[in-house]
Short mmCIF file of C-alpha atoms in Angstrom, two decimals:
data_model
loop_
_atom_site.label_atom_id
_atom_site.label_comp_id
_atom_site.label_asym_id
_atom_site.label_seq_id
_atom_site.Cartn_x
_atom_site.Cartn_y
_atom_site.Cartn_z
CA UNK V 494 -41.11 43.03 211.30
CA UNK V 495 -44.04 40.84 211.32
CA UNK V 496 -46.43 43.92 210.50
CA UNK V 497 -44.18 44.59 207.23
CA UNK V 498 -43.66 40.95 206.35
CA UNK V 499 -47.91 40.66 205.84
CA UNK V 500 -47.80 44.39 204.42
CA UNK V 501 -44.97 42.49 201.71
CA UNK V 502 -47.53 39.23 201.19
CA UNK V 503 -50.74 41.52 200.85
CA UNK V 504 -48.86 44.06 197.92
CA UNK V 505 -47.94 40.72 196.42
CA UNK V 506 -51.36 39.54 196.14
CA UNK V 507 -52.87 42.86 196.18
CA UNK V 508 -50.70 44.44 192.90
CA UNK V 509 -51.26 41.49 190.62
CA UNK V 510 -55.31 41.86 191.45
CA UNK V 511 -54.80 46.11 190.40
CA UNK V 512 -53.05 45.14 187.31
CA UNK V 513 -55.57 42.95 186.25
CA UNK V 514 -58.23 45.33 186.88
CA UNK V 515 -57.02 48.17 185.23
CA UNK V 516 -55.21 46.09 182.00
CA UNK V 517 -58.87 44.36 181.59
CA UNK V 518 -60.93 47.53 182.41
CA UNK V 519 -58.39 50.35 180.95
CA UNK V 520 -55.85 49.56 178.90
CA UNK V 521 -57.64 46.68 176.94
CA UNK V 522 -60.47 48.93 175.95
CA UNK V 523 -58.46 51.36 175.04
CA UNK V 524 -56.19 49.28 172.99
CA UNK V 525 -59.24 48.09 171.08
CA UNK V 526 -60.66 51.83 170.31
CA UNK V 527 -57.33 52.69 168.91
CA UNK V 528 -56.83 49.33 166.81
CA UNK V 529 -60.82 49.73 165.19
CA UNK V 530 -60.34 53.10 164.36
CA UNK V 531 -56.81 52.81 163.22
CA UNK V 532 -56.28 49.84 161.86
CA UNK V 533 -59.92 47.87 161.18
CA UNK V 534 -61.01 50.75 159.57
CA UNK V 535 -58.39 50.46 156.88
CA UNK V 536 -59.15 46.74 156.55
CA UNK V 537 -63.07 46.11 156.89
CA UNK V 538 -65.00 49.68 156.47
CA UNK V 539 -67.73 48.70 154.05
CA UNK V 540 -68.19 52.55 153.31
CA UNK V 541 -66.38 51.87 149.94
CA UNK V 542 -69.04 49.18 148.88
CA UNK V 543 -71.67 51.12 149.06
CA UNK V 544 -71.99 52.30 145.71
CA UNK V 545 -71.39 48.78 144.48
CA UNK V 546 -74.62 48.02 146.26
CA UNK V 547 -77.25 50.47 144.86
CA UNK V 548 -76.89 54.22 143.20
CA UNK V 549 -78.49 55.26 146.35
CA UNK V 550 -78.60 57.20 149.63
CA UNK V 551 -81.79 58.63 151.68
CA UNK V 552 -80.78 60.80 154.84
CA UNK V 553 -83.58 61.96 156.65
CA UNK V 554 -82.94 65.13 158.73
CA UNK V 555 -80.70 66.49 155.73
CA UNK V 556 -80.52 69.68 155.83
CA UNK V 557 -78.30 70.87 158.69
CA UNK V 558 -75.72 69.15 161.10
CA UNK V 559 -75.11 66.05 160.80
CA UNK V 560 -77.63 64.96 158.24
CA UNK V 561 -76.26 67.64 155.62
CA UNK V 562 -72.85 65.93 156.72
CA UNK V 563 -73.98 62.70 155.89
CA UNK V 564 -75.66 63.53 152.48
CA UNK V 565 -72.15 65.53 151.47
CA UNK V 566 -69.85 63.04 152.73
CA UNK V 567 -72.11 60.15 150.78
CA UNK V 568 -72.25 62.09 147.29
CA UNK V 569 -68.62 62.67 147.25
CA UNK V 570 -68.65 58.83 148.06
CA UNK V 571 -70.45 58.83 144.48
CA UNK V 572 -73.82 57.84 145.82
CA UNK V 573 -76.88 59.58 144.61
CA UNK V 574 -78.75 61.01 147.81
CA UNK V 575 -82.35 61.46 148.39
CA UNK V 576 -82.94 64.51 150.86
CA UNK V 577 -86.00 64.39 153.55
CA UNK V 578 -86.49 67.23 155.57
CA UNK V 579 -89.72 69.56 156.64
CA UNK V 580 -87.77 72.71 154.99
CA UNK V 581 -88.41 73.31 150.96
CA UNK V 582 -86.06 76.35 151.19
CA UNK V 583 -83.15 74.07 152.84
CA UNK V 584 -83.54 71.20 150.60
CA UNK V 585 -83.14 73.49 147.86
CA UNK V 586 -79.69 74.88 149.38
CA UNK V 587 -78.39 71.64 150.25
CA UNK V 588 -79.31 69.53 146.89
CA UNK V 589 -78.02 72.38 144.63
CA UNK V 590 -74.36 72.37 146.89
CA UNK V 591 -74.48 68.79 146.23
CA UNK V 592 -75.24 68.97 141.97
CA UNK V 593 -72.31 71.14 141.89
CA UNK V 594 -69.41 70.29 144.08
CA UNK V 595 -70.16 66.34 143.33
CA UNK V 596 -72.25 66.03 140.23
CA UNK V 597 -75.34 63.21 141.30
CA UNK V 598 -78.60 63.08 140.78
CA UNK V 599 -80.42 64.46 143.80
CA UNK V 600 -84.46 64.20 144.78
CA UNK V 601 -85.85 66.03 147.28
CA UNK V 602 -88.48 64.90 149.76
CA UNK V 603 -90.83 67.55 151.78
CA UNK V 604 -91.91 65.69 154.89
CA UNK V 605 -92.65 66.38 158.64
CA UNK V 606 -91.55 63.43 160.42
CA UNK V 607 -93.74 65.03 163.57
CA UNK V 608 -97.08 63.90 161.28
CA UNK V 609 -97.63 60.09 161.22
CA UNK V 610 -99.50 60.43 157.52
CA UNK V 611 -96.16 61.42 155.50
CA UNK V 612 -95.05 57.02 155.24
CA UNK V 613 -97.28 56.40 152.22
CA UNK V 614 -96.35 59.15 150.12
CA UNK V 615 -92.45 59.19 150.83
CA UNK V 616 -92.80 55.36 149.95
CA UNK V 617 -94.07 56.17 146.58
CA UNK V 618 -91.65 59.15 145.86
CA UNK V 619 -88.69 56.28 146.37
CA UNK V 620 -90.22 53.58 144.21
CA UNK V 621 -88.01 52.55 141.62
CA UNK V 622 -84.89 53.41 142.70
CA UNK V 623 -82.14 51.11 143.97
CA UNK V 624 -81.06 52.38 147.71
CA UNK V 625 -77.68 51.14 149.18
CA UNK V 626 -77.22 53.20 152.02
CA UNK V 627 -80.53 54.54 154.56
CA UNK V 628 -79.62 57.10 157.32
CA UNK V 629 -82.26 57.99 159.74
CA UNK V 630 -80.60 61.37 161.03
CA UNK V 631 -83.61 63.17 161.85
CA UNK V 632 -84.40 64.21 165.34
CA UNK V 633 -85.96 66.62 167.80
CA UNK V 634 -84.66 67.57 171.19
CA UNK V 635 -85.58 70.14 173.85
CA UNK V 636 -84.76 73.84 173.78
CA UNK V 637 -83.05 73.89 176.66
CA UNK V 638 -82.66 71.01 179.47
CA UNK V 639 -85.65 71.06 181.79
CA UNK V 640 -88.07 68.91 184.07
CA UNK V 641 -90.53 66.50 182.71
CA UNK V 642 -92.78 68.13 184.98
CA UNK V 643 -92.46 70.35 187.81
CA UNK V 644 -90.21 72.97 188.47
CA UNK V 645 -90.15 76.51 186.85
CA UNK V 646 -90.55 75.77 183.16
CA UNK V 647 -91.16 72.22 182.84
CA UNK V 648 -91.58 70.42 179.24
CA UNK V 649 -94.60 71.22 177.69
CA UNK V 650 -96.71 68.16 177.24
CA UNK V 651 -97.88 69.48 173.64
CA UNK V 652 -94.10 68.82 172.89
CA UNK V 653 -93.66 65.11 173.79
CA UNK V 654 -95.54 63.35 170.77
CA UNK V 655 -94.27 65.17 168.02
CA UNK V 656 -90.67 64.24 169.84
CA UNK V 657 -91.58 60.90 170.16
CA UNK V 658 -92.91 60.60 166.27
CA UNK V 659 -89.43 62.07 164.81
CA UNK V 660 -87.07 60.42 167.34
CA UNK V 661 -88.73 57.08 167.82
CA UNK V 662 -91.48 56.33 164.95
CA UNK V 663 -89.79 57.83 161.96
CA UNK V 664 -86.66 54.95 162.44
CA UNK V 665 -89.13 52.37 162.33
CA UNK V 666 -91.06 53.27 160.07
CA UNK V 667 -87.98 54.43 157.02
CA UNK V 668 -86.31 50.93 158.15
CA UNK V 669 -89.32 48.82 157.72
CA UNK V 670 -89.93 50.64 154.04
CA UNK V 671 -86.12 50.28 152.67
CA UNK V 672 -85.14 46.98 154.46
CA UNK V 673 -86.86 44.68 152.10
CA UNK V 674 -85.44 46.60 149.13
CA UNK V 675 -81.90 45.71 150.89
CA UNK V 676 -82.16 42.21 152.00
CA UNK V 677 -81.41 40.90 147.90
CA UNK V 678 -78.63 42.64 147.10
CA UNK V 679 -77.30 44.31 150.35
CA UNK V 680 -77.03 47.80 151.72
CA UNK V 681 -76.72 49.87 154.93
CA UNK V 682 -79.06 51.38 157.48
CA UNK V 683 -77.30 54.06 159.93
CA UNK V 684 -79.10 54.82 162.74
CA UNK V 685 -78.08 58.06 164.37
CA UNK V 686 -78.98 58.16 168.34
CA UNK V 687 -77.27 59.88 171.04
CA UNK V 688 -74.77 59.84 173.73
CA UNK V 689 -77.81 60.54 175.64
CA UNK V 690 -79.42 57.09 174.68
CA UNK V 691 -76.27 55.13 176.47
CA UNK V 692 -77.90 56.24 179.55
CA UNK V 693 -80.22 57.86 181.68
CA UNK V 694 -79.64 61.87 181.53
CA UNK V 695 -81.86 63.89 183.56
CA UNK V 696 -83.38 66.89 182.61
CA UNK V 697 -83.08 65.31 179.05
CA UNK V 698 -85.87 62.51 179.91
CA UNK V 699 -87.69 62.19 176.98
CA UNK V 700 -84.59 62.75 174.78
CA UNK V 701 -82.68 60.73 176.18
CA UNK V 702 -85.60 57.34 176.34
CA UNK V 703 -86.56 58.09 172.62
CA UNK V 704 -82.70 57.93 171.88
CA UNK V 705 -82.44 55.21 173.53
CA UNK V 706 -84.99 53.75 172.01
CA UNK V 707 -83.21 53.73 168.79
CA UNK V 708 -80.35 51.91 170.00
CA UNK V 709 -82.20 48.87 171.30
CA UNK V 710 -84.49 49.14 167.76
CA UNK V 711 -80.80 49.05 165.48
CA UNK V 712 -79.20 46.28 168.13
CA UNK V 713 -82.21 43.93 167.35
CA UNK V 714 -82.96 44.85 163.67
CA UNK V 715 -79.36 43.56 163.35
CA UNK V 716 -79.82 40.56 164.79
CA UNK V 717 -82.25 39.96 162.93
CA UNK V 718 -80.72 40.58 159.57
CA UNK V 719 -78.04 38.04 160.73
CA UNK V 720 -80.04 35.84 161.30
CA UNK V 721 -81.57 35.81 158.37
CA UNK V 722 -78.03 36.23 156.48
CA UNK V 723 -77.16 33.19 158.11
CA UNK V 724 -79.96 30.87 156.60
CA UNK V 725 -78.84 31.49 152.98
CA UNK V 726 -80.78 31.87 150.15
CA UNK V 727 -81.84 34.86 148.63
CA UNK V 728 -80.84 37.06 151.33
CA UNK V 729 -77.58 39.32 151.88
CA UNK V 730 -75.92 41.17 154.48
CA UNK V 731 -77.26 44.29 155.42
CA UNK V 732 -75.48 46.37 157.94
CA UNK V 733 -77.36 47.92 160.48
CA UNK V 734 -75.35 50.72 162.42
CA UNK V 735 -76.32 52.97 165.44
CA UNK V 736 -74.00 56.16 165.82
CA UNK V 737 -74.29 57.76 169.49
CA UNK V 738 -72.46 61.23 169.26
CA UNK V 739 -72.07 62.79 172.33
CA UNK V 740 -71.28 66.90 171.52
CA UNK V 741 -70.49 67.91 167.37
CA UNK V 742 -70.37 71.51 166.80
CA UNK V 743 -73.91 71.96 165.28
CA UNK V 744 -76.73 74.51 165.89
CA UNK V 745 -78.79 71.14 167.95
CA UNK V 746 -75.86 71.51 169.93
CA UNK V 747 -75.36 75.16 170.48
CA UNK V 748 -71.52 74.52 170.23
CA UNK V 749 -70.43 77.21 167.37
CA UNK V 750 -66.56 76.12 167.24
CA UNK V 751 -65.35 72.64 166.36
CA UNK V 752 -62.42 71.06 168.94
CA UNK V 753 -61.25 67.99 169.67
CA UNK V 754 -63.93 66.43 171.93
CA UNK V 755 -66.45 68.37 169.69
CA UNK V 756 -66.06 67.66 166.12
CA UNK V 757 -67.55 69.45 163.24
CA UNK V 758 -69.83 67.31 161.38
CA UNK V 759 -67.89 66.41 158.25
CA UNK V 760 -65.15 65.48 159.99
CA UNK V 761 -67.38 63.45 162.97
CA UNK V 762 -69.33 61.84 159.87
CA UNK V 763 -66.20 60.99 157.78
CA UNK V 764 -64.89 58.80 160.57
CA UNK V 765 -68.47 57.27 161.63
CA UNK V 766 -68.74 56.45 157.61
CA UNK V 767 -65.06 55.07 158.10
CA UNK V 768 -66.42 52.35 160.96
CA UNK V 769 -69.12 51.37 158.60
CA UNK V 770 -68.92 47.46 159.30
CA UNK V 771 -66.35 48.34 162.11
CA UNK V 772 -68.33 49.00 164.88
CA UNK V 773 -71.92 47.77 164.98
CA UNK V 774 -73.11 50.22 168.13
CA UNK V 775 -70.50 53.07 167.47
CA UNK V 776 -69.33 56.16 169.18
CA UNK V 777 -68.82 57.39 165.93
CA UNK V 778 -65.34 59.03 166.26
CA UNK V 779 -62.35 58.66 168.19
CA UNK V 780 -62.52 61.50 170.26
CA UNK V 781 -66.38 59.99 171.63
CA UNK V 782 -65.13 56.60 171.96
CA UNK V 783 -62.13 57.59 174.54
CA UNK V 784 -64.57 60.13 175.98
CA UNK V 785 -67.44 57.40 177.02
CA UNK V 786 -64.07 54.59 177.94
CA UNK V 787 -63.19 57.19 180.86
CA UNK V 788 -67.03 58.38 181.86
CA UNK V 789 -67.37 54.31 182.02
CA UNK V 790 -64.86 53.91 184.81
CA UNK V 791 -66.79 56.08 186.94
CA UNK V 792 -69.18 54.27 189.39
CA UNK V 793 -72.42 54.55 188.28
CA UNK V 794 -73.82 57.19 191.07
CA UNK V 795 -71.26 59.38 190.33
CA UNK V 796 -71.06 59.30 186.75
CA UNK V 797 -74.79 60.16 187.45
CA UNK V 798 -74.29 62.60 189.90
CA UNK V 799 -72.11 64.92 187.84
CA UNK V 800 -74.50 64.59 184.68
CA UNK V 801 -77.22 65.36 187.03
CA UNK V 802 -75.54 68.40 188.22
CA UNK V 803 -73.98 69.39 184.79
CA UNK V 804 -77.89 69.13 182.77
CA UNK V 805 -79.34 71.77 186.12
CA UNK V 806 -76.91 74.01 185.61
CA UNK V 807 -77.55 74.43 182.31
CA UNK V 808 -81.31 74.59 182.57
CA UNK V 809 -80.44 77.56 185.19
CA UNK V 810 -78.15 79.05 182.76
CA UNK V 811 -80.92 78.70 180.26
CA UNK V 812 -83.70 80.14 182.50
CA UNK V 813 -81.51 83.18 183.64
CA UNK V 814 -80.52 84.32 179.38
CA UNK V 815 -84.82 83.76 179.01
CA UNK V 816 -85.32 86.12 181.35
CA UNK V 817 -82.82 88.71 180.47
CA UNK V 818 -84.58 87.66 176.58
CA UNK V 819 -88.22 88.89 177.91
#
């Protein structure tokens, strides 16, 4: 009797301490992903402003994925769009599906964001024209997930600058030349990382740090445009969004069919345009944001553990279709 009486204290104690944990950890969370992308969308996306603020989009990366996702998604938005991307033949494809389904001006950019000595001249190609909305899209990753070194086919060290320009350099470098033309009138700069950046992924190394990167570069470019919002004067608002997409059905991916927990680009890029001013560090969809909620509950070293073991099995799957390949 005595036994059961302290069992009866300790579940009173005990259940009120569970609740807590899993209203404040769980539920809460999850309450907030559904009212932003349900509700606060509806209310506060600044994705409809955009054109008020310039006739103007760049996307870098343009031409497939997400980038070309962007660039259609903006022109039907009624935004002219400035395409960057290394590919003539691509540019060509994607600016012509955008003169005739939307009817804007388009301009097309050749550059190879692996080469630090393309800045200058895509400055001058943008001169004189009034940009509302930058999207750094462009990115490299690895061919298939693999040691930094070590092991049977580690990542070729030729490989890591030219990674390191597109991923890391070109986002500085397109935000520093556009910002200032922003800061007057307004505008938006959308950063697009990675799931991977959120946190460490082996096997992904270099990816995953150059992705990460980004986020910490967008997080403090935005506190600085705040701050500078805040002072007055002759400055506006400029949103600065980072978009972390875990899996969307594109060839970077090597997912071929859209589902649920891997969008297809329009439809992953129509909601991240729709949290525009929603979310400043954003999962970019629904779908990602209740995906990362549950791999957050997970203590870290297992959250890491299964990642771990997820990214070598797909190296080994990798390896073994190579060497059926040669």
């Amino acid at each position: 009797t005595t036994i059961a009486m302290v069992d009866c204290e300790l579940c009173k104690i005990c259940l009120p301490i569970v609740a807590f944990v899993v209203a404040y950890y769980f539920v809460l969370p999850l309450l907030g992903i559904f009212f932003r992308h349900l509700v606060l969308t509806k209310l506060w996306s600044q994705r409809r402003q955009l054109k008020k603020l310039g006739g103007w989009a760049v996307v870098t990366g343009s031409t497939d994925g997400i980038g070309r996702a962007y660039a259609r998604l903006l022109a039907k938005d009624g935004l002219n769009i400035v395409l960057i991307s290394r590919s003539q033949e691509k540019l060509d494809d994607v600016a012509k599906e955008l003169r005739d389904k939307y009817s804007v001006q388009v301009r097309i950019i050749v550059a190879d964001f692996s080469q630090v000595d393309v800045y200058d001249r895509i400055e001058r190609e943008l001169s004189g024209i009034d940009v509302a909305c930058l999207v750094n899209n462009v990115g490299v990753g690895y061919s298939w997930p693999t040691y930094l070194a070590g092991g049977p086919k580690p990542l070729d060290a030729g490989e890591l600058q030219p990674m390191l320009n597109v991923n890391c350099s070109s986002v500085a470098r397109m935000t520093r030349m556009l910002l200032p033309r922003m800061l007057p009138r307004g505008g938006a700069v959308i950063n697009v990382a990675s799931g991977s950046g959120l946190q460490p992924t082996p096997f992904l190394s270099a990816y995953s740090a150059s992705k990460a990167y980004v986020v910490n570069f967008s997080e403090s470019v935005a506190a600085e445009v705040r701050h500078l919002a805040s002072k007055g004067g002759a400055v506006k608002s400029v949103t600065v969004q980072t978009v972390t997409p875990f899996f969307v059905a594109t060839k970077l991916s090597k997912i071929r069919r859209a589902s649920f927990f891997a969008p297809s680009p329009d439809a992953f890029v129509s909601e991240a345009l729709n949290l525009l001013g929603v979310e400043q560090l954003s999962l970019g969809c629904l779908s990602h944001s209740l995906q990362y909620l549950f791999m957050s509950l997970l203590p870290g070293c297992v959250s890491n553990y299964v990642l771990c073991s997820t990214m070598y099995s797909t190296m080994q799957r990798s390896l073994k279709k190579q060497g059926k390949n040669n």
